[in-house]
mmCIF file of C-alpha atoms in Angstrom:
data_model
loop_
_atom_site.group_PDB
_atom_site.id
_atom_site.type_symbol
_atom_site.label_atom_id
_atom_site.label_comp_id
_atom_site.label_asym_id
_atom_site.label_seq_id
_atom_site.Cartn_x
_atom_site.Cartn_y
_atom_site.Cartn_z
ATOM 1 C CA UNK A 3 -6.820 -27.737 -4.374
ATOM 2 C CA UNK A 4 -8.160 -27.872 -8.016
ATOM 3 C CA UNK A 5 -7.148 -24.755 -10.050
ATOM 4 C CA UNK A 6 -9.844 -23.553 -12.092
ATOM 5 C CA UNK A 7 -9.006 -22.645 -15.755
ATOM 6 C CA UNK A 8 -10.188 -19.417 -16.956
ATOM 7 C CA UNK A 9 -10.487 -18.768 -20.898
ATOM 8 C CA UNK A 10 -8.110 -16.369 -22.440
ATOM 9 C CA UNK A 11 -8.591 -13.404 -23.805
ATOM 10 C CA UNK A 12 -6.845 -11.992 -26.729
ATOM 11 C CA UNK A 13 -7.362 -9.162 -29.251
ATOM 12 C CA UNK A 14 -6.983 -9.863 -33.259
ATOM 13 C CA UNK A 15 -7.886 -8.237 -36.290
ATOM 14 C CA UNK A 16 -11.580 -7.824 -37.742
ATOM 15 C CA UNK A 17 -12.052 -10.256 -40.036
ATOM 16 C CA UNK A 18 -15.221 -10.584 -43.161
ATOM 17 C CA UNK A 19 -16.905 -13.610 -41.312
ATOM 18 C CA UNK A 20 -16.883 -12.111 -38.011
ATOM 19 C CA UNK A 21 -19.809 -9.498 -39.478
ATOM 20 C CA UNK A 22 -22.867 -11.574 -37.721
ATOM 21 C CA UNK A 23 -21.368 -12.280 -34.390
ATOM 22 C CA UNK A 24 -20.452 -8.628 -34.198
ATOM 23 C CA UNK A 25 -23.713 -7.487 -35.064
ATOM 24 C CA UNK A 26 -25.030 -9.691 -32.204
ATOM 25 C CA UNK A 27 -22.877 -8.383 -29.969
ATOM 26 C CA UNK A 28 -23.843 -4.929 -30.834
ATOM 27 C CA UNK A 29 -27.608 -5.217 -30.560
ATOM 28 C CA UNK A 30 -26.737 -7.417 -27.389
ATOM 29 C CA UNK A 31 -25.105 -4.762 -25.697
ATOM 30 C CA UNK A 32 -27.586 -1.954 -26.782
ATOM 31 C CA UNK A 33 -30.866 -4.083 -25.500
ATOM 32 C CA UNK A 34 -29.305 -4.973 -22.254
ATOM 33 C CA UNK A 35 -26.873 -2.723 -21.140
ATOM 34 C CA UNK A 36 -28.479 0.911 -22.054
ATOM 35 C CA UNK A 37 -31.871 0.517 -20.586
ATOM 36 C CA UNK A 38 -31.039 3.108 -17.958
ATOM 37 C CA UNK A 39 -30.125 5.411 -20.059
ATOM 38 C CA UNK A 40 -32.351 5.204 -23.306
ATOM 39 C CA UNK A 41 -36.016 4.421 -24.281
ATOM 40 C CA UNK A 42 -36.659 0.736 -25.716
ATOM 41 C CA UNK A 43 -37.738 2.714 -28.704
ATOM 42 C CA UNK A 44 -34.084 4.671 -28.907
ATOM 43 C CA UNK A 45 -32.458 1.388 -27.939
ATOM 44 C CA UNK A 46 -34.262 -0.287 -31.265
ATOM 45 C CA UNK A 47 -33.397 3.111 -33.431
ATOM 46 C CA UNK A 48 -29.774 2.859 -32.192
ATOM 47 C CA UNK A 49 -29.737 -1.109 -32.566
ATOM 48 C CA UNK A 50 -30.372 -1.086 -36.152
ATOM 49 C CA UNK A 51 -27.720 -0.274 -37.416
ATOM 50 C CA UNK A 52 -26.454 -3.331 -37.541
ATOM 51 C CA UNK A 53 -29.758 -4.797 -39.929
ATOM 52 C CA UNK A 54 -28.456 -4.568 -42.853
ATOM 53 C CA UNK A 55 -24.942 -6.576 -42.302
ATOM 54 C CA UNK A 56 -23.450 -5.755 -45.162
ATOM 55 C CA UNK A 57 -23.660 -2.467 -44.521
ATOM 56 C CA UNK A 58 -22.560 -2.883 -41.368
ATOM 57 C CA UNK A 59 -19.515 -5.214 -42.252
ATOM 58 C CA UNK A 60 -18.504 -2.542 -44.566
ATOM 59 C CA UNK A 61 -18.451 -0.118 -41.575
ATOM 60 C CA UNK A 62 -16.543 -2.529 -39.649
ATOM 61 C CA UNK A 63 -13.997 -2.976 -42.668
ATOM 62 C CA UNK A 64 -13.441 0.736 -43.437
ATOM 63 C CA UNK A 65 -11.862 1.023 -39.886
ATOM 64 C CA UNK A 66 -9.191 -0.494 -37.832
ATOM 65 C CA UNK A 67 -11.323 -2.797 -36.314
ATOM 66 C CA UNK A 68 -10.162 -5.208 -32.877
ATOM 67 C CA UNK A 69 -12.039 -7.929 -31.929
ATOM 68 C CA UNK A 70 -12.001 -9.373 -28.299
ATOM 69 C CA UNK A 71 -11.876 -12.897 -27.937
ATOM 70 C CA UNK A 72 -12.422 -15.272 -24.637
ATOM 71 C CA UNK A 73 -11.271 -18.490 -25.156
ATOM 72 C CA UNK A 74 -11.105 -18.065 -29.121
ATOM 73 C CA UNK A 75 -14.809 -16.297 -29.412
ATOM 74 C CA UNK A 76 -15.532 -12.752 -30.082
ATOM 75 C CA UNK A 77 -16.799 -11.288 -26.830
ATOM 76 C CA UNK A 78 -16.609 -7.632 -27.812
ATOM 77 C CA UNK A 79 -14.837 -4.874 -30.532
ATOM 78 C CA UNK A 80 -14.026 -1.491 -31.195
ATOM 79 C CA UNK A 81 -12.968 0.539 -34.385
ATOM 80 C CA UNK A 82 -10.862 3.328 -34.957
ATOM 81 C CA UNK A 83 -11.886 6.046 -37.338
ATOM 82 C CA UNK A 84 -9.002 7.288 -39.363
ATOM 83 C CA UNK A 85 -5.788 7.463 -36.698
ATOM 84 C CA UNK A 86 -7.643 9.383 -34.175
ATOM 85 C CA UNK A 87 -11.577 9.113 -33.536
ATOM 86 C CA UNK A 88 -12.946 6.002 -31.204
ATOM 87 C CA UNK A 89 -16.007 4.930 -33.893
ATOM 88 C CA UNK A 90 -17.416 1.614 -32.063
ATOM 89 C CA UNK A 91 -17.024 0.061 -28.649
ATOM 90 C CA UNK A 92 -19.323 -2.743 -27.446
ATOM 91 C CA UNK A 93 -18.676 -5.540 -25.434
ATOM 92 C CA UNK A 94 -21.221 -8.356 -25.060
ATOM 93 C CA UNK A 95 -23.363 -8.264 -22.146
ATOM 94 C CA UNK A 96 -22.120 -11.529 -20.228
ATOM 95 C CA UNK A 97 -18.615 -10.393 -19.808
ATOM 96 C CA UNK A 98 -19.391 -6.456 -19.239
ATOM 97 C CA UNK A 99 -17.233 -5.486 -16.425
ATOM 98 C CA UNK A 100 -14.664 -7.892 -16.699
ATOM 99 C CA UNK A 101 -11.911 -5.909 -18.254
ATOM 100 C CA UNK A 102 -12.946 -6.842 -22.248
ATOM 101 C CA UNK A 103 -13.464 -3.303 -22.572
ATOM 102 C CA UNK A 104 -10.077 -1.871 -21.150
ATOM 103 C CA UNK A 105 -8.462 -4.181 -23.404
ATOM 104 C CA UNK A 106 -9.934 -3.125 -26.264
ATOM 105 C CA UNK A 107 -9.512 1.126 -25.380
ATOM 106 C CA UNK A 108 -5.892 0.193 -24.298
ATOM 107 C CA UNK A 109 -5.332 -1.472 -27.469
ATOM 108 C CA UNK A 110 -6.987 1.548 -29.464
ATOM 109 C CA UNK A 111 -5.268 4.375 -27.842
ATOM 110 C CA UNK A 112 -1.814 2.419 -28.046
ATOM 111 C CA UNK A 113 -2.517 1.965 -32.022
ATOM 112 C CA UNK A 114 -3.749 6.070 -32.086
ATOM 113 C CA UNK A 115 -0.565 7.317 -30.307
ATOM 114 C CA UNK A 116 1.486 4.913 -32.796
ATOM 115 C CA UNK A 117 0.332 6.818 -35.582
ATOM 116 C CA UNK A 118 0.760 10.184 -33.871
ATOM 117 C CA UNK A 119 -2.080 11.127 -32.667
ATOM 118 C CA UNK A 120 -2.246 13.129 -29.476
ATOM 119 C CA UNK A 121 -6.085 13.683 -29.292
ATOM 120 C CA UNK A 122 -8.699 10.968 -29.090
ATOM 121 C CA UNK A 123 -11.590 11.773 -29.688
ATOM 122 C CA UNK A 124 -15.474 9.646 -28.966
ATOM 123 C CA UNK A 125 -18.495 10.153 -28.891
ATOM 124 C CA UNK A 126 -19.782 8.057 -25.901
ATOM 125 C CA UNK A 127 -23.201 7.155 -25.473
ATOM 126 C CA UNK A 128 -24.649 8.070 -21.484
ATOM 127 C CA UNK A 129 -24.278 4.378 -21.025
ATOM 128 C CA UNK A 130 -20.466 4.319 -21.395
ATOM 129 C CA UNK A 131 -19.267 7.979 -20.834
ATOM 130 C CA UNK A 132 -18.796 6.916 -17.062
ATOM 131 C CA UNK A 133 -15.945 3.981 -18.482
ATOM 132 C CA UNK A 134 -14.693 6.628 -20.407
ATOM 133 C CA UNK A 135 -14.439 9.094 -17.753
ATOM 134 C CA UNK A 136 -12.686 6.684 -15.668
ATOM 135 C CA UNK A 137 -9.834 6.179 -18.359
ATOM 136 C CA UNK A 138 -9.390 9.731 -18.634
ATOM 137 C CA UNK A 139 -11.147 10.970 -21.114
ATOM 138 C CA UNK A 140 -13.128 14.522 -20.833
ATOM 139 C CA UNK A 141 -16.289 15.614 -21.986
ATOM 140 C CA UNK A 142 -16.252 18.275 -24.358
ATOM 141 C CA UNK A 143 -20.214 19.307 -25.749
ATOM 142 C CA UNK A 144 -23.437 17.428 -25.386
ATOM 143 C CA UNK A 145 -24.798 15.891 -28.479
ATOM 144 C CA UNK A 146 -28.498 14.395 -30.146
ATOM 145 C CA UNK A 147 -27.977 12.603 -33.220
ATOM 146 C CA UNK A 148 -31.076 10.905 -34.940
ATOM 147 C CA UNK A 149 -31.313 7.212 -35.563
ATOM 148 C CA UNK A 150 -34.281 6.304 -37.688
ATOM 149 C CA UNK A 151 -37.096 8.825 -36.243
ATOM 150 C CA UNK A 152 -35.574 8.658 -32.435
ATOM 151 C CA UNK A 153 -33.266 11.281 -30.677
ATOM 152 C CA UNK A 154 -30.493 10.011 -28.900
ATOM 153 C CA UNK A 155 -28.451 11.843 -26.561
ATOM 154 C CA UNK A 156 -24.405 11.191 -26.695
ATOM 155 C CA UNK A 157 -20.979 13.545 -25.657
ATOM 156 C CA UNK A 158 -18.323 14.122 -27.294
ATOM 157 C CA UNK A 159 -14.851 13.203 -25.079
ATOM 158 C CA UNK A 160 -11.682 13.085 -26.001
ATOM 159 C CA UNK A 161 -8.413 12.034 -24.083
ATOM 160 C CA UNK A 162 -4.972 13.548 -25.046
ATOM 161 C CA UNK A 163 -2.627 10.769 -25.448
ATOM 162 C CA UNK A 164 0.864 11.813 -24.141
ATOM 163 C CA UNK A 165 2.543 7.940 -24.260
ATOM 164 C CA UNK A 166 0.890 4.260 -24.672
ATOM 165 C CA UNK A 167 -1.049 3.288 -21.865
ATOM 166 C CA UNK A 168 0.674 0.539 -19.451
#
């Protein structure tokens, strides 16, 4: 019987050069993965965030920033804002629901309780408030922020951190 070798994933810091892969990523998993949930008009509002990549990078740079790797290439990230507020969370549409994602809120809330924080805080899109919901975290208020000329619709949850996740 021939064992089949699965690539690794690992977590690591943010790094300057990872700015365009990232921003793929992050239109990548806005185009494909939020259809059900947003217009292709919001989806494009929402998605360009990430056109002007230096802006972006600097985004990415201001925060504790994780990247997910599989097999040594960035497959998703997430960023924490300050010590306790979730900022970004995407994961790249070929390996959504394989566990990239947990890895990278696990690795988030153990780095938030670390530093003392007992709330986290995020504001999760309708796409991802049901992963969120499933690792605990509550909504709290409905929310519409505007990208570009396009209402998008979001809630604010939050989880209360008590000890690092196992």
């Amino acid at each position: 019987m021939n064992a089949v070798a699965h690539p690794k994933s690992a977590l690591r810091p943010y790094l300057p050069a990872d700015a365009a892969i990232l921003a793929d990523i992050f239109r990548a998993s806005i185009e494909e993965l939020t259809g059900d949930d947003y217009t292709q008009e919001q989806q494009q509002a929402w998605a360009s965030i990430a056109d002007d990549l230096t802006e972006f990078a600097e985004r990415l740079a201001s925060r504790l920033t994780l990247v997910a790797t599989l097999g040594g290439s960035p497959v998703g990230f997430a960023a924490l804002e300050g010590k306790d507020k979730i900022d970004m969370l995407y994961v790249h549409p070929a390996v959504a629901g394989q566990g990239i994602g947990k890895m990278l809120i696990e690795a988030l809330e153990k780095l938030a309780c670390a530093r003392g924080t007992t709330k986290l805080p995020v504001q999760a899109s309708d796409t991802a408030s049901g992963f969120f919901a499933h690792r605990g975290f509550v909504a709290q208020t409905r929310n519409t922020v505007l990208r570009g000329d396009e209402w998008l619709a979001n809630t604010t949850m939050s989880k209360t951190l008590t000890e690092p996740p196992r």
